[in-house]
Coordinates of C-alpha atoms and ligand atoms in Angstrom, one line a residue:
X1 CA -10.0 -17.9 -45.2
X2 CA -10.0 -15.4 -42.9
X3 CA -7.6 -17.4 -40.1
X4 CA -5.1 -17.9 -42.8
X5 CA -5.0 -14.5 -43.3
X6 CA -4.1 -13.8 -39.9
X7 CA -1.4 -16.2 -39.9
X8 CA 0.2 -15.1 -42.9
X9 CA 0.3 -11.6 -41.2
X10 CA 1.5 -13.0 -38.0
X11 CA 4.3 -14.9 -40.0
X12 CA 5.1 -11.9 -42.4
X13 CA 5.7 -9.8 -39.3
X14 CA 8.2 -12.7 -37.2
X15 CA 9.8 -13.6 -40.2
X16 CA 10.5 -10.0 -41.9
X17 CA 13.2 -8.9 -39.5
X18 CA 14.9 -11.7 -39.9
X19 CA 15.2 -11.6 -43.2
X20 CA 15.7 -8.3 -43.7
X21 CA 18.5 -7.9 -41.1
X22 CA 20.7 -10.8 -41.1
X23 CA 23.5 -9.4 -39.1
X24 CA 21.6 -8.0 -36.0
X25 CA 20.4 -12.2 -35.7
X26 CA 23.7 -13.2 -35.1
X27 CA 24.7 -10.2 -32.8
X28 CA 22.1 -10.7 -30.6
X29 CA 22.1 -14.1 -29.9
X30 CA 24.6 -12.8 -26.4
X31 CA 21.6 -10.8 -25.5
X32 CA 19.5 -13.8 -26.1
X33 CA 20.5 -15.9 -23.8
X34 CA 19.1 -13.2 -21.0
X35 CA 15.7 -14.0 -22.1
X36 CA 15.7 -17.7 -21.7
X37 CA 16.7 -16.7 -17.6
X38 CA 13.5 -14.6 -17.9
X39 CA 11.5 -17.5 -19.5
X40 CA 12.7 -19.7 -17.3
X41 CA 11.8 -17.3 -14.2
X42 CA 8.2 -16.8 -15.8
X43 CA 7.8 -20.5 -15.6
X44 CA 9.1 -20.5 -11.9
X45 CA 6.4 -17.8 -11.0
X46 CA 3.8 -19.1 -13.0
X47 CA 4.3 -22.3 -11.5
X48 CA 4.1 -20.7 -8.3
X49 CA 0.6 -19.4 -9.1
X50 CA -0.8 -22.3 -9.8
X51 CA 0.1 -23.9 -7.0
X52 CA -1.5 -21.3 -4.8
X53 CA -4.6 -21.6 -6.8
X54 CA -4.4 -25.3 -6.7
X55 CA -4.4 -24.9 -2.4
X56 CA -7.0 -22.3 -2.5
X57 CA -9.3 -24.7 -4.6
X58 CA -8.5 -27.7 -2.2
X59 CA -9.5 -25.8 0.8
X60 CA -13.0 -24.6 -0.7
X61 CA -13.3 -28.2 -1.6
X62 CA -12.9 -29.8 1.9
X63 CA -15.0 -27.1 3.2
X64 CA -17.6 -27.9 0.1
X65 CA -17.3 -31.5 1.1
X66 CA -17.5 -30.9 4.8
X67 CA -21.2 -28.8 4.4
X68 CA -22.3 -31.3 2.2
X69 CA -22.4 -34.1 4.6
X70 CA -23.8 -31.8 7.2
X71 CA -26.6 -30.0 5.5
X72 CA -27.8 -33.7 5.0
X73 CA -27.9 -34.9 8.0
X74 CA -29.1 -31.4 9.7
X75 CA -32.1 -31.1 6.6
X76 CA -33.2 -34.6 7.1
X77 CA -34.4 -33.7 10.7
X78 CA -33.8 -30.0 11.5
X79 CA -35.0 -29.6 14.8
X80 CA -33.6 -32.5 16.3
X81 CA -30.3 -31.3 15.0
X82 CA -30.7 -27.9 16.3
X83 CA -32.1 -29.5 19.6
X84 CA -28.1 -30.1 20.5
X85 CA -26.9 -26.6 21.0
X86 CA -23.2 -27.5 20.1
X87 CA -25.2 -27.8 16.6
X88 CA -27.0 -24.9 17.1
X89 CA -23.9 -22.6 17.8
X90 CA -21.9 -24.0 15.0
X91 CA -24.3 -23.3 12.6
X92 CA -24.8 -19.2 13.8
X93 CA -21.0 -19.7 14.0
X94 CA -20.7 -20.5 10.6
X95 CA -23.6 -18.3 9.3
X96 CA -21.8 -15.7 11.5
X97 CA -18.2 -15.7 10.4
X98 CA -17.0 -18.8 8.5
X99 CA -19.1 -18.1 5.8
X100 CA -17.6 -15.0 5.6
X101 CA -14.0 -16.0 5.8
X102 CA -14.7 -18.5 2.8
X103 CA -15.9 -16.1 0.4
X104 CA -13.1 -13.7 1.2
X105 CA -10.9 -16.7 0.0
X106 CA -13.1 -17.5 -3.1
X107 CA -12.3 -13.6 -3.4
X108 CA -8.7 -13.9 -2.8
X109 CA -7.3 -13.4 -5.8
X110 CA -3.7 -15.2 -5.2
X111 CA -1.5 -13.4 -7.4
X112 CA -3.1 -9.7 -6.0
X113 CA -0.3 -8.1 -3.8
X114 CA 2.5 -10.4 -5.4
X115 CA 3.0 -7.2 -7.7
X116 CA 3.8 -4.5 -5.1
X117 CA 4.8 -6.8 -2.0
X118 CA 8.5 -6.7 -1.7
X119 CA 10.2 -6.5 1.6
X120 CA 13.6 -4.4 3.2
X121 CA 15.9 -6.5 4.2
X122 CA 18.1 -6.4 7.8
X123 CA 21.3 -4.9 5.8
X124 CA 18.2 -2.4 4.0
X125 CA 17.2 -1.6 7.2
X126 CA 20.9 -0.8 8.6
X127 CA 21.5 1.5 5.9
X128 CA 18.5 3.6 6.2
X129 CA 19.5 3.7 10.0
X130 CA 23.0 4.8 9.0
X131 CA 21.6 7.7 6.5
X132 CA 19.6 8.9 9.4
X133 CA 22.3 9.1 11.6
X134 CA 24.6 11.2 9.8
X135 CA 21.8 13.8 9.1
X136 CA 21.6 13.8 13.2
X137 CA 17.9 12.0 12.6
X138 CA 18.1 9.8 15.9
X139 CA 14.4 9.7 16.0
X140 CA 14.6 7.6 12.8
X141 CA 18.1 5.8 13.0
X142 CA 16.3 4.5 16.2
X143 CA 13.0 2.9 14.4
X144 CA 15.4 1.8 11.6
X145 CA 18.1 -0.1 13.4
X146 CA 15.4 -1.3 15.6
X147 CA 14.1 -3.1 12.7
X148 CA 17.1 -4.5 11.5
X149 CA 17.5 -6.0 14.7
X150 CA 13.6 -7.7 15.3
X151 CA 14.8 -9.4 11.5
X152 CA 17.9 -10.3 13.0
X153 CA 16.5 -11.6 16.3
X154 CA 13.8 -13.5 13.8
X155 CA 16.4 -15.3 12.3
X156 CA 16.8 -13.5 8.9
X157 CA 20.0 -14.5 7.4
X158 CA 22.0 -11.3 6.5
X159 CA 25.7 -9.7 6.6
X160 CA 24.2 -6.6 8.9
X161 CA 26.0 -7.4 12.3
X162 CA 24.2 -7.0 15.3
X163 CA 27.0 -5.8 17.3
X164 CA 27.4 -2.7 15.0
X165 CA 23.1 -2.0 14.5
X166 CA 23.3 -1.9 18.8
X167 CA 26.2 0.4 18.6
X168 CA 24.2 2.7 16.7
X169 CA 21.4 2.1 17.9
X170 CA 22.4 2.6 22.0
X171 CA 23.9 6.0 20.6
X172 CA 20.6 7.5 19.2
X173 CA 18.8 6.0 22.3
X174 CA 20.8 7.7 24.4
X175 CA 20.8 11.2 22.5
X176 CA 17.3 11.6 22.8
X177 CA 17.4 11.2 26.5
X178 CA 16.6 7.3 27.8
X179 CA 19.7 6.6 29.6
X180 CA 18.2 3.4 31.1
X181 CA 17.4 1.6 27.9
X182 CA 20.6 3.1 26.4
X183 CA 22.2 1.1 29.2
X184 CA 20.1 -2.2 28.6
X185 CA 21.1 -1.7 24.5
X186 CA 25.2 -1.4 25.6
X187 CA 25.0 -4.5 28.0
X188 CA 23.8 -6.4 25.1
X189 CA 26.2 -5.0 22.8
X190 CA 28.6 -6.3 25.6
X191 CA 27.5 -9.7 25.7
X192 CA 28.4 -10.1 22.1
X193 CA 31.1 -8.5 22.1
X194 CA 33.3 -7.9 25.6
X195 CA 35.5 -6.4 24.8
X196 CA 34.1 -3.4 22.1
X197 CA 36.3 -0.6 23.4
X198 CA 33.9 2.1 22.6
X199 CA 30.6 0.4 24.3
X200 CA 32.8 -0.2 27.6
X201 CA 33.4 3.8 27.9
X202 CA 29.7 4.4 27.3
X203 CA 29.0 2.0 30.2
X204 CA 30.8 3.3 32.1
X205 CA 30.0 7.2 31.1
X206 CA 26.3 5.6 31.4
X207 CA 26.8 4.3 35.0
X208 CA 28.6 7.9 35.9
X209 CA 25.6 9.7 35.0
X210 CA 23.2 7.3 36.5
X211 CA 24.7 7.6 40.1
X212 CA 24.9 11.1 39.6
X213 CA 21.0 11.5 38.9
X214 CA 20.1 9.0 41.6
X215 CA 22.6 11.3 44.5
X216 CA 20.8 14.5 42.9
X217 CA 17.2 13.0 43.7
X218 CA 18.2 11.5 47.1
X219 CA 18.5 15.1 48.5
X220 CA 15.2 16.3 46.6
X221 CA 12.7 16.8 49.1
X222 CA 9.6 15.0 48.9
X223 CA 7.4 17.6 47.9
X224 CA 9.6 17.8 44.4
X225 CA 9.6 14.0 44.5
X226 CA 5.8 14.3 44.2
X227 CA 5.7 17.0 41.5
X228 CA 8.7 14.7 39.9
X229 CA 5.9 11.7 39.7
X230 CA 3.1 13.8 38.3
X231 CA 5.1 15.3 35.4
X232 CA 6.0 11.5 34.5
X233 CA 2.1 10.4 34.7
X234 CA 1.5 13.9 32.1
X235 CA 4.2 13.2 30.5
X236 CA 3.3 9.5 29.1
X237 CA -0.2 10.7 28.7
X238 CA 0.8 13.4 26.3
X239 CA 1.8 12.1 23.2
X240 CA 3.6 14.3 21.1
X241 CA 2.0 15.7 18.1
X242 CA 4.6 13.7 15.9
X243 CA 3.9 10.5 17.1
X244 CA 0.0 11.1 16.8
X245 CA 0.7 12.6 12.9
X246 CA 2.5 9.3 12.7
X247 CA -0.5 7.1 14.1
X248 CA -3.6 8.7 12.2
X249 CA -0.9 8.7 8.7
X250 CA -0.9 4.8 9.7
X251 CA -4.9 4.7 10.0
X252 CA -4.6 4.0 13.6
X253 CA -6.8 7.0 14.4
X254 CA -8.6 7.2 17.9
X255 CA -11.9 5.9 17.2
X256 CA -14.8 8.2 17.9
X257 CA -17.5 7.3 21.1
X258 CA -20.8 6.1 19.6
X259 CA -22.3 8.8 21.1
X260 CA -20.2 11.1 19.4
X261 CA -20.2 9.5 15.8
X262 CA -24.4 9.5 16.1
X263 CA -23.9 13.2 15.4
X264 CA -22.6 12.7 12.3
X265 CA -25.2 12.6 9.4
X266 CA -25.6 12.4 5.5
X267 CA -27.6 14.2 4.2
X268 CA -28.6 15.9 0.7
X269 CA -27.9 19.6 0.1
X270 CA -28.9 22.3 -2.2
X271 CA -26.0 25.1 -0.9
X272 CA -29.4 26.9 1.6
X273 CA -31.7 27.0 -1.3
X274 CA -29.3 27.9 -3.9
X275 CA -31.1 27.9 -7.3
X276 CA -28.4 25.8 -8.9
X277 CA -29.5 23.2 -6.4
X278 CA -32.6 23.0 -5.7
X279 CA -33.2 20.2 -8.0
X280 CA -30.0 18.9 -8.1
X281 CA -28.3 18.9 -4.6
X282 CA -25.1 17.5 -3.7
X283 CA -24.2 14.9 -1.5
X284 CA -23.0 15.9 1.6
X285 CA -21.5 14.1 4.9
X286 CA -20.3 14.9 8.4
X287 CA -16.6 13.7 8.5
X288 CA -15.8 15.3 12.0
X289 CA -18.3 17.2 14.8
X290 CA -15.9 20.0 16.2
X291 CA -14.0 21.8 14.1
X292 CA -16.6 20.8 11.8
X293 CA -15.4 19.1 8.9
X294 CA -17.5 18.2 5.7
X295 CA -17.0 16.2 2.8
X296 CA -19.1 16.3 -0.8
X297 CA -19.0 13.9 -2.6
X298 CA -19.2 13.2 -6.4
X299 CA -18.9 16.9 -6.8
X300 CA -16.0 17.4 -9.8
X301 CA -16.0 15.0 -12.4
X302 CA -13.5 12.7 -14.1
X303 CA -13.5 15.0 -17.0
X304 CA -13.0 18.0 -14.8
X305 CA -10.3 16.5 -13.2
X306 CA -8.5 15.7 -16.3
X307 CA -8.8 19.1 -17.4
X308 CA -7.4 20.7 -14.0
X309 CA -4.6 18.5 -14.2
X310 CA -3.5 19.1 -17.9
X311 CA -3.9 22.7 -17.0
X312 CA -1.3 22.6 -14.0
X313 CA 1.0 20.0 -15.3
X314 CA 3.6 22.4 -17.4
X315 CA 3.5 24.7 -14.5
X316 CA 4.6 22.6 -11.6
X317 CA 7.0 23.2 -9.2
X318 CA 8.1 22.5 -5.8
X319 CA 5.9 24.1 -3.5
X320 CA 6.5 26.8 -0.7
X321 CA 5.5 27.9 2.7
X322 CA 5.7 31.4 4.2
X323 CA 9.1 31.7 6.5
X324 CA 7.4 32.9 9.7
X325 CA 11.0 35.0 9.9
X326 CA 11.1 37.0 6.9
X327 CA 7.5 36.5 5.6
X328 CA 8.7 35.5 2.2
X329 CA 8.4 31.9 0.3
X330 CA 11.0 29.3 0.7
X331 CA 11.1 25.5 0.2
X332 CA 10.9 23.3 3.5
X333 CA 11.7 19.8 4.0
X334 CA 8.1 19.4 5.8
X335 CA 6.1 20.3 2.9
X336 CA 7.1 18.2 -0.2
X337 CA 4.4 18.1 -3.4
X338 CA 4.7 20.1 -6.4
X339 CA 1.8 22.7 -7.4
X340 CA 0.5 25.5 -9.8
X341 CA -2.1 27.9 -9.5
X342 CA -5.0 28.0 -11.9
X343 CA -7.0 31.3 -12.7
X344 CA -11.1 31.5 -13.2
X345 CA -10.1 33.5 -16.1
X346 CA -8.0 30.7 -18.0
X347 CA -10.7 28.1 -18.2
X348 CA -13.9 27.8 -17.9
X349 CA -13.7 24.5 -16.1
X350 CA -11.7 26.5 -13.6
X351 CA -14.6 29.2 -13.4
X352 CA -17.2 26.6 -13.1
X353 CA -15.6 24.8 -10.0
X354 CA -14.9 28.6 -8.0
X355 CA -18.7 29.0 -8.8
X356 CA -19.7 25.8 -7.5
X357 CA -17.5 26.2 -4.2
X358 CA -18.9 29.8 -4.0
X359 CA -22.8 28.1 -4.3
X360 CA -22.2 25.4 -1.9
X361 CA -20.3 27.5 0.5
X362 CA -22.1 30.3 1.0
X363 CA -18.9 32.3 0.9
X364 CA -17.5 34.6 -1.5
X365 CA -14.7 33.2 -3.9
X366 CA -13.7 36.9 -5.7
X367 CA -11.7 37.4 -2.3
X368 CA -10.3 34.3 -2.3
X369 CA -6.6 32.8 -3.3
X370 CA -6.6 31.4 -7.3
X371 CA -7.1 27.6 -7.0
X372 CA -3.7 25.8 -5.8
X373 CA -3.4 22.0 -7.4
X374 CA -0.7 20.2 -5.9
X375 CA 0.7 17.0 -6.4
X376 CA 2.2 14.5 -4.0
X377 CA 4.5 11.6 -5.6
X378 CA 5.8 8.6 -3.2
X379 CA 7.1 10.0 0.2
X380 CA 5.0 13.5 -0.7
X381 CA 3.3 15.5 2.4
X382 CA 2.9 18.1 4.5
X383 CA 3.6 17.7 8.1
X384 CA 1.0 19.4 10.7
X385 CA 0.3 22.9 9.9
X386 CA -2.5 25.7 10.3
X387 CA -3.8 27.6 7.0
X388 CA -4.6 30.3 8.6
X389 CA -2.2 33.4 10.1
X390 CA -1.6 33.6 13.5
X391 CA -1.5 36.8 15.2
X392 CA 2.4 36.4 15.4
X393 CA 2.3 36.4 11.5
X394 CA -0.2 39.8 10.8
X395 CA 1.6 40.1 8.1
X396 CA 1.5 36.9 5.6
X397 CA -1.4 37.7 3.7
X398 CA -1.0 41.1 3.7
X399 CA -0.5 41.6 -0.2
X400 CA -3.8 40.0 -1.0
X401 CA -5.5 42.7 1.2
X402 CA -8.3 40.1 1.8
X403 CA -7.9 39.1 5.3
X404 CA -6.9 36.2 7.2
X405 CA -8.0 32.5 5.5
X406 CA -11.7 32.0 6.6
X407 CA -12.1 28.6 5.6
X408 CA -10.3 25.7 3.3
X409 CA -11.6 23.8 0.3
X410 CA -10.0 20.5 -0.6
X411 CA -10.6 18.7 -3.6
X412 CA -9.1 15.1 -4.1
X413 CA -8.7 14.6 -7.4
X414 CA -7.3 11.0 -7.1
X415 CA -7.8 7.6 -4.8
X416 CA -4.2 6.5 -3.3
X417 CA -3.3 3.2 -3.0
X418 CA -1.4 3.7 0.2
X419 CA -0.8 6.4 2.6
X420 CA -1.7 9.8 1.7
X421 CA -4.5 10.9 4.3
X422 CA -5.1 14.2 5.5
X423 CA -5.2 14.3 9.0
X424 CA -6.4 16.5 12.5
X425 CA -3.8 15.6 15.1
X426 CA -4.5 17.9 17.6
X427 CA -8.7 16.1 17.3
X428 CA -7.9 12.6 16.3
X429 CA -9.7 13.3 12.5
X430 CA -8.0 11.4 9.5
X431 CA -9.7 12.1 5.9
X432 CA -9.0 9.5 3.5
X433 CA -8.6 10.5 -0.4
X434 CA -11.6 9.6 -2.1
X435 CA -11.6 10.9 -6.0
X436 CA -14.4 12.9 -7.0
X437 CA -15.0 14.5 -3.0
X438 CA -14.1 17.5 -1.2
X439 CA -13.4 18.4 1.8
X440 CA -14.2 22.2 3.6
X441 CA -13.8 23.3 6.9
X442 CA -13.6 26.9 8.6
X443 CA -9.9 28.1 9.9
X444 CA -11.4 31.1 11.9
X445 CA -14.6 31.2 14.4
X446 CA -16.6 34.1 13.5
X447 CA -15.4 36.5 15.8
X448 CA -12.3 35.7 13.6
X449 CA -10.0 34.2 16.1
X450 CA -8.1 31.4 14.6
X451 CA -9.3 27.9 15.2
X452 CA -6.1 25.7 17.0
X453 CA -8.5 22.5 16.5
X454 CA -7.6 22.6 13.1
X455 CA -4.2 22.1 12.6
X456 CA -3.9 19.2 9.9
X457 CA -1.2 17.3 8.0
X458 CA -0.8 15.8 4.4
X459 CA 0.7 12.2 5.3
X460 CA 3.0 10.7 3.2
X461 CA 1.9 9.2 -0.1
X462 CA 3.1 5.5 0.2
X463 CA 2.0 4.3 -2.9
X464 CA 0.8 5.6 -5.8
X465 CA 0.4 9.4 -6.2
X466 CA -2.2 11.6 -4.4
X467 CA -3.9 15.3 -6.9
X468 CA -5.7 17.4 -4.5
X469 CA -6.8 21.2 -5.2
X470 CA -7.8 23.6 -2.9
X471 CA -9.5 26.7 -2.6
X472 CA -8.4 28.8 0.6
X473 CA -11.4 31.6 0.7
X474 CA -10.3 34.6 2.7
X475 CA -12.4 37.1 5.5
X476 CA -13.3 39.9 3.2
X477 CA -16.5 39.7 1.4
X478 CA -18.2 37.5 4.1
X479 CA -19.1 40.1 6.3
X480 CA -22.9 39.4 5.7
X481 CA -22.4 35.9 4.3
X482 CA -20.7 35.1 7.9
X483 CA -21.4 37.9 10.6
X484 CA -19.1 38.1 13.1
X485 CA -19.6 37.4 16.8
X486 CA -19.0 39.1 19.4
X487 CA -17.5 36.5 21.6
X488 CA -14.1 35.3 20.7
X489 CA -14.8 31.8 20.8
X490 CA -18.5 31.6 19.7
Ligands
LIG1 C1 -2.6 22.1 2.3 C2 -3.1 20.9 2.9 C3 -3.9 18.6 2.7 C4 -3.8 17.5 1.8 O1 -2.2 22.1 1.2 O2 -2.6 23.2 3.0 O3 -3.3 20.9 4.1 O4 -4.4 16.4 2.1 N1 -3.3 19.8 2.2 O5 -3.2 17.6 0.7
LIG2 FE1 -3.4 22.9 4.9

């Protein structure tokens, strides 16, 4: 009784609009024919799946069928079995990774990644390249039209012309200084094309200057030779700060020594006997040993979150930095989120999470900044910056009257699926978003000298979208919760 009921429903509500609107049937057949491509391309992709499940199963099969045979003939006598050791190592082999390996692929689910995998293509590439070049961006036309050229050189079928992508590309080589691989870029721009007009004047522009560097060293004595070789050695040990934001953003941080990371603890904490947590502390762990660099974790909730976030969302906008010039607040192309400010007084939610940071800090919050939430979308970040004010900049707290920014508080209030870290360049620390944690550190030794080992960065948001809130307490008001030293650096 009940089934038929549903079907009637489920036939009332297919066969209604028809009925009802005679006209718009006939009209839309045009648009119809669209869908049966889509059908048709579901079927293709479904299809598709299957098959890649279908391979999966047949692997864990053979490997099923493989064990099988060998269990019984290794159960029936084990220790003559494991008296070969080519036996013996296969089987810690197995136990040791192959096992592992096929329960990833039991895990695999096939169709995971198919949703958000989707790939630039050469002629992608080569316009990216060409947007950067007109902004002056040779730094990035060179990475992008370096790209287009590995797909080229891989084979990918495409209208980009190589001959064009080296033009470019030997150009922004050569502007950021590396004449010789300039050089090598225009020869093979050459070979493809003899007689480019332009590449041939930039060869020989190219030789020019060559010979002119090599005459100038000649007569260099050796003595400037020698400081000539050691500045090179420096020079490919330092890396830039940009390339290393660029690394740790890509999770290739430098690791830690063992020695190092067995400093690092977790531990349970009640903010130094604070009656609020003596029965209930907090989880607490060492992300980084010097500056120091904490993280709590499960410290705001889901619901809190939620609430923060509605609060901010109608007051959004594009965030600002201090102009080191003028003092005042301007827009910058190196910090691009969106963010609001929430009061204590607003919301009690609010209130509650200064109190907690106040508890588990040990540091005053009526001095400090209202809390900032800021939101990053796809391509959102801040490049490497510090929070506090250097002594060039005396004055860019000054209408707060609270002193210089004593210490940082970082909620994330979201996991991202990509990207998104916040990272220590000048130390080699990356934080990964975690939702529900919190990060703190202090800017300022307690003489109240800034510390330079803090310098961080937002990285890009890849995908996904990355809420964070901080909480930047200030120097007034810790005077007994902090003492000062009196060494500089203590
Ligand atoms: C900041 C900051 C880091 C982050 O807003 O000052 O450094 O991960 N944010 O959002
Ligand atoms: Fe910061």
């Amino acid at each position: 009784m009940a089934f038929n009921k549903i079907w009637y429903t489920i036939a009332l509500g297919l066969l209604l609009p028809f009925s009802y609107a005679h006209t718009d049937f006939f009209t839309s057949i045009g648009h119809m024919t669209d869908l049966i491509n889509t059908e048709k391309d579901l079927v293709v992709s479904l299809k598709d799946y299957i098959k890649a499940e279908e391979s999966k199963l047949e692997q864990i099969k053979k490997w099923a069928e493989k064990l099988d045979q060998l269990t019984d003939t290794a159960t029936k006598d084990p220790e003559g079995f494991l008296g070969h050791p080519v036996n013996a190592f296969k089987l810690m082999k197995r136990l040791n990774t192959e096992w592992g390996e096929l329960e990833s692929l039991v895990l695999k689910d096939m169709s995971d990644g198919v949703k958000h995998k989707s790939f630039l293509t050469a002629e992608d590439c080569f316009e990216l390249g060409k947007i950067a070049y007109t902004e002056a961006d040779y730094y990035h036309t060179e990475l992008w039209m370096e790209q287009a050229l590995k797909q080229l050189d891989e084979g990918e079928v495409s209208s980009a012309d190589k001959v064009y992508i080296l033009d470019y590309l030997s150009y922004a080589v050569y502007q950021q200084g590396d004449l010789a691989k300039a050089m090598m870029l225009t020869k093979r721009l050459l070979e493809l094309d003899p007689e480019h007009q332009r590449a041939n004047g930039n060869m020989k522009y190219f030789e020019y200057i060559m010979a002119k560097e090599k005459e100038a060293n000649k007569s260099s004595t050796d003595s400037e030779d020698q400081m000539e070789k050691e500045t090179e050695v420096k020079k490919k040990d330092y890396l830039p700060e940009r390339r290393k934001y660029e690394m740790l953003c890509r999770g290739e941080g430098l690791k830690m020594t063992p020695r190092r990371q067995k400093t690092l603890f977790c531990r349970y904490y009640d903010g130094n006997r604070n009656p609020r947590y003596i029965l209930g502390p907090v989880k607490q762990e060492d992300e980084w040993d010097k500056p120091r660099i904490v993280r709590f974790l499960d410290i705001i909730s889901d619901e809190e979150i939620e609430t923060v976030k509605e609060l901010a969302k109608p007051r959004l906008s594009r965030a600002t930095v201090h102009d080191p010039e003028t003092g005042k607040l301007t827009t910058a192309h190196y910090r691009v989120s969106k963010s609001a400010w929430l009061s204590g007084y607003e919301s009690p939610v609010v209130s509650r999470i200064n109190t907690r940071i106040q508890d588990l800090t040990g540091l005053d919050v009526s001095t400090a900044e209202e809390l900032q939430v800021a939101n990053y979308g796809v391509g959102g970040q801040y490049e490497p910056h510090f929070d506090f004010a250097r002594k060039d900049e005396p004055d860019a707290f000054k209408e707060l009257g609270t002193g210089n920014r004593i210490a940082t508080w970082l909620f994330y209030m979201s996991d991202v699926s990509a990207g998104g870290a916040t990272v220590f360049p000048e130390v080699g620390a990356s934080v990964w978003p975690k939702k529900g944690t919190a990060v703190f550190w202090y800017n300022l030794f307690p003489s109240g000298e800034g510390d330079y080992s803090t310098r961080h960065a937002a990285c890009p948001v890849l995908v996904g979208n990355k809420w964070v809130s901080n909480k930047w307490l200030h120097e007034r008001g810790q005077e007994f919760r902090r003492p000062c030293t009196l060494s500089e650096l203590e």
